GROMACS .gro file of C-alpha atoms in nm:
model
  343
    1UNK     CA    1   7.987  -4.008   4.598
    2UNK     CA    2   8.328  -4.065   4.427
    3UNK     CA    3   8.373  -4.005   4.059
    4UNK     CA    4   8.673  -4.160   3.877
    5UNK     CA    5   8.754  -4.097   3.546
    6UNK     CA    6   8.916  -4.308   3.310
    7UNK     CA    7   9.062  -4.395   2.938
    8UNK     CA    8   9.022  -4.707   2.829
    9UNK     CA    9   9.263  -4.899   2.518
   10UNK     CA   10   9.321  -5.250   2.422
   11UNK     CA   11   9.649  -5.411   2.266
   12UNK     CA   12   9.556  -5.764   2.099
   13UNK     CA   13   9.209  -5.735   2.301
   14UNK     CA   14   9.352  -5.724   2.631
   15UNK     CA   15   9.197  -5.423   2.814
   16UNK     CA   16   9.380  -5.118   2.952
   17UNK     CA   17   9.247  -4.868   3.177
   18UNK     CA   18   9.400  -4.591   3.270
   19UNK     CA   19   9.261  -4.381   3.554
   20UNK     CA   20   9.255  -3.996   3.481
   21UNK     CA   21   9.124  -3.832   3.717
   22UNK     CA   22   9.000  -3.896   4.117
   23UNK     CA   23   9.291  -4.171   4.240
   24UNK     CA   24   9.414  -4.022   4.546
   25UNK     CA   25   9.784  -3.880   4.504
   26UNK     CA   26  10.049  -4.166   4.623
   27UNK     CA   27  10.333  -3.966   4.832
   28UNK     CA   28  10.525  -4.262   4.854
   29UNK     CA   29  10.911  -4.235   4.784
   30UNK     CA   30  10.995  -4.489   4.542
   31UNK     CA   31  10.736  -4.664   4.260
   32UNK     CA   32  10.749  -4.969   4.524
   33UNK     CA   33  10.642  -4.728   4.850
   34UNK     CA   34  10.346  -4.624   4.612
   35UNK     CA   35  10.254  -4.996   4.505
   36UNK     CA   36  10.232  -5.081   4.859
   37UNK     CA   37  10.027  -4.748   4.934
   38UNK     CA   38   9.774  -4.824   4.638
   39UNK     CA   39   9.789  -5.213   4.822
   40UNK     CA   40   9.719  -5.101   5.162
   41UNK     CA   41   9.486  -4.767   5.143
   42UNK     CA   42   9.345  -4.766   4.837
   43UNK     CA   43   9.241  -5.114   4.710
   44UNK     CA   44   8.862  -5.050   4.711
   45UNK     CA   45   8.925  -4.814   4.389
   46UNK     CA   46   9.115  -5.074   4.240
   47UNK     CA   47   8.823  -5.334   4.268
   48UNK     CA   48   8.603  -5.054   4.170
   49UNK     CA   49   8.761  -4.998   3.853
   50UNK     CA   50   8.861  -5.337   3.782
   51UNK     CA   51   8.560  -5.579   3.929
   52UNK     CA   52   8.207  -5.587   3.830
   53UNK     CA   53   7.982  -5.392   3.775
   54UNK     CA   54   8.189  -5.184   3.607
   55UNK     CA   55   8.459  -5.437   3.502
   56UNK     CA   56   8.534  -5.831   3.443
   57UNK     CA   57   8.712  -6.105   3.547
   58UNK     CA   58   8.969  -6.051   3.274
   59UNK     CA   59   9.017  -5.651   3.324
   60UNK     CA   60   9.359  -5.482   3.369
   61UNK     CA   61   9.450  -5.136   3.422
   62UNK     CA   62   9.719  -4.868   3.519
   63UNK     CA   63   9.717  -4.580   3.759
   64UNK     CA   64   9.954  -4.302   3.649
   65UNK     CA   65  10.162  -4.193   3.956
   66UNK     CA   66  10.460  -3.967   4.014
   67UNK     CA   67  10.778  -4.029   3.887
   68UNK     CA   68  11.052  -4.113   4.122
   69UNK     CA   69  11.350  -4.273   3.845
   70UNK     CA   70  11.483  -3.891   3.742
   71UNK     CA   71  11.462  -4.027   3.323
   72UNK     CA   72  11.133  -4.140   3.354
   73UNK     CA   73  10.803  -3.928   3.222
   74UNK     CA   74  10.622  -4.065   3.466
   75UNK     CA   75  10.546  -4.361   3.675
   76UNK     CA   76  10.257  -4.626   3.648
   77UNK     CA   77  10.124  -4.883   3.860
   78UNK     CA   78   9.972  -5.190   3.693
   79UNK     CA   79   9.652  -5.364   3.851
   80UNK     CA   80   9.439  -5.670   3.749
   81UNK     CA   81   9.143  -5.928   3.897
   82UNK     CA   82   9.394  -6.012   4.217
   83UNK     CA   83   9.591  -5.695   4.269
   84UNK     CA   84   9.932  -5.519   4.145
   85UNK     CA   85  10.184  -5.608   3.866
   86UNK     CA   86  10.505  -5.591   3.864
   87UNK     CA   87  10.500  -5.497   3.512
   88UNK     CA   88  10.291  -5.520   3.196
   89UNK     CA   89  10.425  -5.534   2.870
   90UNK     CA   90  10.087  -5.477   2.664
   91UNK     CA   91   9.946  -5.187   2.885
   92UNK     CA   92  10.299  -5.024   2.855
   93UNK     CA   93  10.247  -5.091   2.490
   94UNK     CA   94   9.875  -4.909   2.502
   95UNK     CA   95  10.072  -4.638   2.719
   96UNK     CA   96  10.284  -4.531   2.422
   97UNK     CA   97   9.971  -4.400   2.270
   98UNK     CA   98   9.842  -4.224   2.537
   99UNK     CA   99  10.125  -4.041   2.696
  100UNK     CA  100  10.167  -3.903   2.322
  101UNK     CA  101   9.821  -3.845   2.268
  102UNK     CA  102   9.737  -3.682   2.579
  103UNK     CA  103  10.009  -3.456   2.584
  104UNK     CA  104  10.244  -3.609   2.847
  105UNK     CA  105  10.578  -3.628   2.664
  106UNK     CA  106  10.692  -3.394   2.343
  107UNK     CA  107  10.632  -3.633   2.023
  108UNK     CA  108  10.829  -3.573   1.724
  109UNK     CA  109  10.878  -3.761   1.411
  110UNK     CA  110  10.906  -4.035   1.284
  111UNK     CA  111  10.984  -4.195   1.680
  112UNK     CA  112  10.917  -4.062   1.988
  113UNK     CA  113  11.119  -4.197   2.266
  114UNK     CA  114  11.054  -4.157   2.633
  115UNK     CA  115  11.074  -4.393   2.948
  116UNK     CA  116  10.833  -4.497   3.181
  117UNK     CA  117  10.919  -4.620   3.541
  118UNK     CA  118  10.728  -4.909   3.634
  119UNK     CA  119  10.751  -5.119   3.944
  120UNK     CA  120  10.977  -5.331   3.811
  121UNK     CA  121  11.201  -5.031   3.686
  122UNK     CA  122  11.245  -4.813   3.414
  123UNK     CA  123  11.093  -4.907   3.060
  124UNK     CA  124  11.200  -4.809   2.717
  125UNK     CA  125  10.930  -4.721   2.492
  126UNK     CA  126  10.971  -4.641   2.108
  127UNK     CA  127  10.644  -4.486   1.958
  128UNK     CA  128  10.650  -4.469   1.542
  129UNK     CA  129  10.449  -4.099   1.495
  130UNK     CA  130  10.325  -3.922   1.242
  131UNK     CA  131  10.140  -3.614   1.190
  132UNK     CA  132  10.131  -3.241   1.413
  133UNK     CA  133  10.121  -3.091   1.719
  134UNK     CA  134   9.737  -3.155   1.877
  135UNK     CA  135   9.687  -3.444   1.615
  136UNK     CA  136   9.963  -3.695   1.606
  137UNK     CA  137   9.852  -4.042   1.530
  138UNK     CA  138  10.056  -4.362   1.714
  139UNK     CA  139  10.156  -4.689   1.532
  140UNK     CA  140  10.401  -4.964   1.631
  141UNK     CA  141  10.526  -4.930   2.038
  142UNK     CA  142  10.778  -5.179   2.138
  143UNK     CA  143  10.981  -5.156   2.448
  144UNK     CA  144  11.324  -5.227   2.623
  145UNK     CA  145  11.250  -5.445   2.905
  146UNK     CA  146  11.444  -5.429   3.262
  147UNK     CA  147  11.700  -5.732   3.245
  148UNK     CA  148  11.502  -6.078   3.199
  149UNK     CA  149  11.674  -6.381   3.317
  150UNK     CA  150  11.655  -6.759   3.381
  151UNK     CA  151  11.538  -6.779   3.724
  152UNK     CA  152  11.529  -7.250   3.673
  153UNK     CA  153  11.586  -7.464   3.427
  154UNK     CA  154  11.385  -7.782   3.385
  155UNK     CA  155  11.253  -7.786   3.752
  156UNK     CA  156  11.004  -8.071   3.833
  157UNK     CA  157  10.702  -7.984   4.019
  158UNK     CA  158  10.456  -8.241   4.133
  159UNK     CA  159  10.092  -8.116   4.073
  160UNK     CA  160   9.827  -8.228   4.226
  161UNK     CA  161   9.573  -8.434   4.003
  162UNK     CA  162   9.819  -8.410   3.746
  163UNK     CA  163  10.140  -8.544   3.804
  164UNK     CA  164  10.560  -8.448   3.752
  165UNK     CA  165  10.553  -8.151   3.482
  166UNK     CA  166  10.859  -8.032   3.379
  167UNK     CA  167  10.912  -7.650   3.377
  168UNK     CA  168  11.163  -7.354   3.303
  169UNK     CA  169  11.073  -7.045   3.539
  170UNK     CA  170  11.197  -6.685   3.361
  171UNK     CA  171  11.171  -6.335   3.460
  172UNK     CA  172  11.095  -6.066   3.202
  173UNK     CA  173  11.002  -5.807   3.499
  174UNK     CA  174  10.745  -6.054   3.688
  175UNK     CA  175  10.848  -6.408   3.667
  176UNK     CA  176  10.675  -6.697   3.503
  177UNK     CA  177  10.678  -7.087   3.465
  178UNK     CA  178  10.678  -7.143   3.076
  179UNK     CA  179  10.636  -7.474   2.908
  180UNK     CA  180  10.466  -7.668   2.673
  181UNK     CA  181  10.070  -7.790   2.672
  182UNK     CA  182  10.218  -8.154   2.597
  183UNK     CA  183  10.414  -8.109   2.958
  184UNK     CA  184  10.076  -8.155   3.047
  185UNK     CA  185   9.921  -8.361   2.833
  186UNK     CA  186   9.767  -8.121   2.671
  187UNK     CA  187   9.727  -7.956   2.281
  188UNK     CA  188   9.756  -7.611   2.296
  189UNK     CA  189   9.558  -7.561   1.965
  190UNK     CA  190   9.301  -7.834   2.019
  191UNK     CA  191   9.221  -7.882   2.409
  192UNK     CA  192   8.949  -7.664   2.532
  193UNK     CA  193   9.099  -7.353   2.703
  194UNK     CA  194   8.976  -7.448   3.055
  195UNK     CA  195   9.126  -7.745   3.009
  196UNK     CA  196   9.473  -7.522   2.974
  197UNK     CA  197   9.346  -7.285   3.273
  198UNK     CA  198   9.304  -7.531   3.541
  199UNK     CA  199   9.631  -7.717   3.480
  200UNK     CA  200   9.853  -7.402   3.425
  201UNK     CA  201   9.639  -7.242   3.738
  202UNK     CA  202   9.708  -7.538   3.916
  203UNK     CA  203  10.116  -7.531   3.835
  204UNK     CA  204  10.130  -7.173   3.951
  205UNK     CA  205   9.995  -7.259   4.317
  206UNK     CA  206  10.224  -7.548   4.380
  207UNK     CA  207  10.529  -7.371   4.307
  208UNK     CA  208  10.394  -7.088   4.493
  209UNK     CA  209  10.341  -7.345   4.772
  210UNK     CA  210  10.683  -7.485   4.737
  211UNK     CA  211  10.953  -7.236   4.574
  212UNK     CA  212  11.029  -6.968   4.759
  213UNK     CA  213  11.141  -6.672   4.446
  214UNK     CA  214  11.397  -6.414   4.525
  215UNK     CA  215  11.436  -6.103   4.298
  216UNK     CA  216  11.820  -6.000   4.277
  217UNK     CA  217  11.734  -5.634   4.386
  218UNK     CA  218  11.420  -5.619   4.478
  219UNK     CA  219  11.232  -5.846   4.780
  220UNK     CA  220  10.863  -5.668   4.628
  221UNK     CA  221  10.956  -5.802   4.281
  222UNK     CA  222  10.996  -6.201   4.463
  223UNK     CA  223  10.714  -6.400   4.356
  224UNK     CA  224  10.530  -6.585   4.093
  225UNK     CA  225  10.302  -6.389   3.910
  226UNK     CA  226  10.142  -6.669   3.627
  227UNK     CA  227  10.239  -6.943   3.388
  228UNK     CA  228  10.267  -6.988   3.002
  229UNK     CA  229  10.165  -7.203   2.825
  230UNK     CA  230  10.309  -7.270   2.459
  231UNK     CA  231  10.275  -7.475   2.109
  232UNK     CA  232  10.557  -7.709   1.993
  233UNK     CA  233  10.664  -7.422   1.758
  234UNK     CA  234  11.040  -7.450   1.603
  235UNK     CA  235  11.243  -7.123   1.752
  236UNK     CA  236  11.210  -7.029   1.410
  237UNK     CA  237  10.866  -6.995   1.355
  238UNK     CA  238  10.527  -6.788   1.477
  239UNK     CA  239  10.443  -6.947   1.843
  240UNK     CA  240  10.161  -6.924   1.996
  241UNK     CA  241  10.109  -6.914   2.373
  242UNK     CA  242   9.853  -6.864   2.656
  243UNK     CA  243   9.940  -6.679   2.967
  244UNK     CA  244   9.737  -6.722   3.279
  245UNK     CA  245   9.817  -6.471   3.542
  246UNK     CA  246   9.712  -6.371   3.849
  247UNK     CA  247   9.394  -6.577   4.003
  248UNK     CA  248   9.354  -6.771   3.624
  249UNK     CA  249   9.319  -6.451   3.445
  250UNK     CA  250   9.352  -6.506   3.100
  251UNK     CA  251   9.585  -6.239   2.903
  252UNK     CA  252   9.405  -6.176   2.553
  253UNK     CA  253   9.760  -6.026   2.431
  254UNK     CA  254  10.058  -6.241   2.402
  255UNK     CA  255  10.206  -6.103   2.746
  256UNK     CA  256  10.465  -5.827   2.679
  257UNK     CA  257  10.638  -5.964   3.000
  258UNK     CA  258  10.616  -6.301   2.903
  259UNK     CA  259  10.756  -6.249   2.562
  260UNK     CA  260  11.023  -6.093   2.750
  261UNK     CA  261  11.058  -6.423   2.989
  262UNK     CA  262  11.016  -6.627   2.678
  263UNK     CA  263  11.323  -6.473   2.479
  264UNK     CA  264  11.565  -6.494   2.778
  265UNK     CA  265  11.470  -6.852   2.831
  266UNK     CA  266  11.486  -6.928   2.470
  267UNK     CA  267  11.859  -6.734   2.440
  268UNK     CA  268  11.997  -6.882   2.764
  269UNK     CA  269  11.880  -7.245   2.561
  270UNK     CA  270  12.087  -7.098   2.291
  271UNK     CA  271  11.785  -7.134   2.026
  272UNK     CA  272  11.771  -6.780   1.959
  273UNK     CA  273  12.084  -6.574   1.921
  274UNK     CA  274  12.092  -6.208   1.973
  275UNK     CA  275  11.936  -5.963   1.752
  276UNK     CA  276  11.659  -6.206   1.581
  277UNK     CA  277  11.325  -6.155   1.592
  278UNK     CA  278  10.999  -6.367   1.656
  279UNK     CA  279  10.649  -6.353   1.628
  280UNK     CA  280  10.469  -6.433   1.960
  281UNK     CA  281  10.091  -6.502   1.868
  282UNK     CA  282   9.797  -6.459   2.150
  283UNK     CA  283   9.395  -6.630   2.176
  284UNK     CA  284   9.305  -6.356   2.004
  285UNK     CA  285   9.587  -6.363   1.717
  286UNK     CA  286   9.718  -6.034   1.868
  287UNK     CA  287  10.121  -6.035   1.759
  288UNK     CA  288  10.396  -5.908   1.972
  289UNK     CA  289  10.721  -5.881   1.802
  290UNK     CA  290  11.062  -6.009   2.048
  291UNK     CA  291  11.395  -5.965   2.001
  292UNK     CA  292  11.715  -6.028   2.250
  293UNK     CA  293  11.892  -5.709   2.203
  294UNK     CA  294  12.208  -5.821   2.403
  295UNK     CA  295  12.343  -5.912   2.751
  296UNK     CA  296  12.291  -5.650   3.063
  297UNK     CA  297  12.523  -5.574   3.346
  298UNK     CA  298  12.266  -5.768   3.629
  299UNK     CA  299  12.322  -5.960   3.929
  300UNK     CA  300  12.215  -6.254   3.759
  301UNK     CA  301  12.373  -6.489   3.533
  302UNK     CA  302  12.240  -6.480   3.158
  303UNK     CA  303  12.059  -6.162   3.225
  304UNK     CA  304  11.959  -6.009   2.870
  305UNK     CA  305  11.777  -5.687   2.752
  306UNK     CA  306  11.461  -5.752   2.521
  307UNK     CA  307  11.272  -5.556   2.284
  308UNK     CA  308  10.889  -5.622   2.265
  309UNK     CA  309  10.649  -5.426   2.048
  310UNK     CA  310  10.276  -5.415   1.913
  311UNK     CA  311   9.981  -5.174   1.870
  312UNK     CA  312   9.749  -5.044   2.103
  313UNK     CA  313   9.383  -4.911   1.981
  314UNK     CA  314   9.161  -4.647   2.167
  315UNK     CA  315   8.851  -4.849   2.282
  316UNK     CA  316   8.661  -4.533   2.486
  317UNK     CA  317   8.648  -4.322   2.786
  318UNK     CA  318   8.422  -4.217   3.046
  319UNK     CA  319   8.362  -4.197   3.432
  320UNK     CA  320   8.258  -4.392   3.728
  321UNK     CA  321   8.064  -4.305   4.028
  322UNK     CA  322   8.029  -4.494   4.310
  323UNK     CA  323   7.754  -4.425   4.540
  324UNK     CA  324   7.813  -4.399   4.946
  325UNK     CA  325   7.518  -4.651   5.037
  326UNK     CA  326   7.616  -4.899   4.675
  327UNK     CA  327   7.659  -5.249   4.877
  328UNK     CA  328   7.899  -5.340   4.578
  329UNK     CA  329   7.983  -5.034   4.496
  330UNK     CA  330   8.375  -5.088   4.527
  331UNK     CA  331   8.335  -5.408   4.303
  332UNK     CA  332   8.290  -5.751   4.350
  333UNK     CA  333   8.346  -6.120   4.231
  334UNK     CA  334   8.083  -6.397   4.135
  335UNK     CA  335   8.166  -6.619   4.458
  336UNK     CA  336   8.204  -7.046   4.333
  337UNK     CA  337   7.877  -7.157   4.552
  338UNK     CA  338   7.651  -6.953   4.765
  339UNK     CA  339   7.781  -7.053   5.063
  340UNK     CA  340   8.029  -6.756   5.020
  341UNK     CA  341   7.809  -6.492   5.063
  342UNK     CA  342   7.616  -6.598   5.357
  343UNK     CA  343   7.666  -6.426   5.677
   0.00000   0.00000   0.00000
């Protein structure tokens, strides 16, 4: 029988689970050797934890690892329906909270800062505290992401079933396609969300198909990871947007790496100078906060630094067991037709 303990916390409703006990210990060198160990070895826990029975479609979680960046606390792998993210804004976000409240970095007030490496590199976090030594109590996180850039600029894809959409592709430490529901045809606040799904699901797997994505630094970091969908909102107002990730996951926050994406695309346009913030709203009406805090020394033209933050909330904790002889005991998906299940 294996027994793995976890934490769970949600920022804006998306779920974060953080493993605390029973992972195996990742000896690989860098954060990228231990993504690819947790990939190859160890991906039964991950459906364990993140599948049904025990999970959902639309779970997401982190495994704490070792440190290999000498100013980070710690290192953290990122892991959803599909498999591993690059990075994760709102679980870094829910992080904040935990590596304060568990004891894993010193807190003092009124912010504690510490850094986190993440696949994509090392992470910023800001944590507003208050309170005492055994009881401090977390507010606002936000975050200084790893340089975000304009990967294209107004690239037309032909999608199947749907036509020539026009879309800008941004990296905000996983890349993205982001663009407009009326690219589609669409109303973001009035067509029905699977409506939204299916055509930004089907976007994502013809660039996939087509574009081949190469990270400046990093060949692991090279690939697609969703596609956001926006409002028509003036860079001056609230916006709201849908981010569908992975296999058509749906992120209940706003996407702290989107929001990242978002406000390098939106600078490089030139519709949102340095140092002003907006107000990036999610399905749920969770907020994230962006701001462009200025340009970054990064083989890649435009590249920017941006500041994300929120509010994570403690949602429970517990344990899993998974029984030797449990046919789905390491987690499974609802197959489309029966036909996938026989034989």
């Amino acid at each position: 029988m294996t027994r793995l303990s976890y934490i769970d916390y949600h920022t804006c409703g998306e779920p974060v689970r953080i493993v605390t006990s029973g992972y195996p210990a990742l000896t690989g060198a860098g954060i990228l050797d231990k993504r690819r160990q947790a990939r190859e070895q160890h991906d039964h826990l991950r459906r364990a934890m993140m599948l049904e029975p025990r999970g959902h479609d639309g779970m997401y979680g982190v495994i704490p690892v070792a440190a290999s960046h000498p100013d980070a606390a710690f290192g953290v792998l990122f892991t959803h329906n599909e498999g591993y993210s690059t990075m994760c804004g709102h679980a870094t976000i829910a992080l904040g909270r935990y590596a304060i409240e568990q004891g894993l970095v010193e807190a003092s007030e009124p912010v504690t800062r510490f850094a986190i490496e993440a696949p994509c590199g090392l992470v910023r976090l800001a944590c507003e505290v208050k309170g005492s030594q055994g009881n401090w109590k977390v507010g606002n996180v936000s975050f200084e992401s790893v340089p975000a850039f304009v990967e294209a600029r107004d690239l037309v894809v032909s999608v199947p079933a749907i036509g020539d959409v026009v879309t800008d592709i941004a990296y905000g430490g996983a890349y993205y396609c982001i663009l407009p529901a009326s690219r589609f045809g669409l109303d973001l606040m009035q067509t029905p969300v699977e409506k939204i799904v299916a055509a930004a699901g089907a976007l994502t797997d013809q660039v996939r198909a087509s574009r081949r994505i190469t990270h400046p630094t990093e060949p692991d970091l090279g690939f697609l990871y969703g596609t956001i969908v926006t409002d028509e909102a003036g860079p001056g107002e609230d916006s709201f947007n849908l981010c569908v990730f992975a296999e058509r996951q749906i992120d209940r926050s706003p996407t702290g790496s989107g929001v990242t994406a978002r406000m390098a695309l939106d600078h490089a346009k030139g519709l949102i100078p340095a140092g002003q913030s907006r107000r990036i709203r999610s399905i749920t009406g969770g907020t994230f906060i962006g701001k462009v805090i200025g340009p970054v020394d990064f083989p890649a033209a435009g590249a920017v630094t941006v500041e994300v933050g929120g509010r994570g909330h403690l949602s429970g904790e517990g344990s899993f067991v998974i029984e030797a002889d449990d046919p789905l005991g390491h987690g499974f998906a609802l197959p489309k037709r029966f036909a996938e299940i026989v034989g």
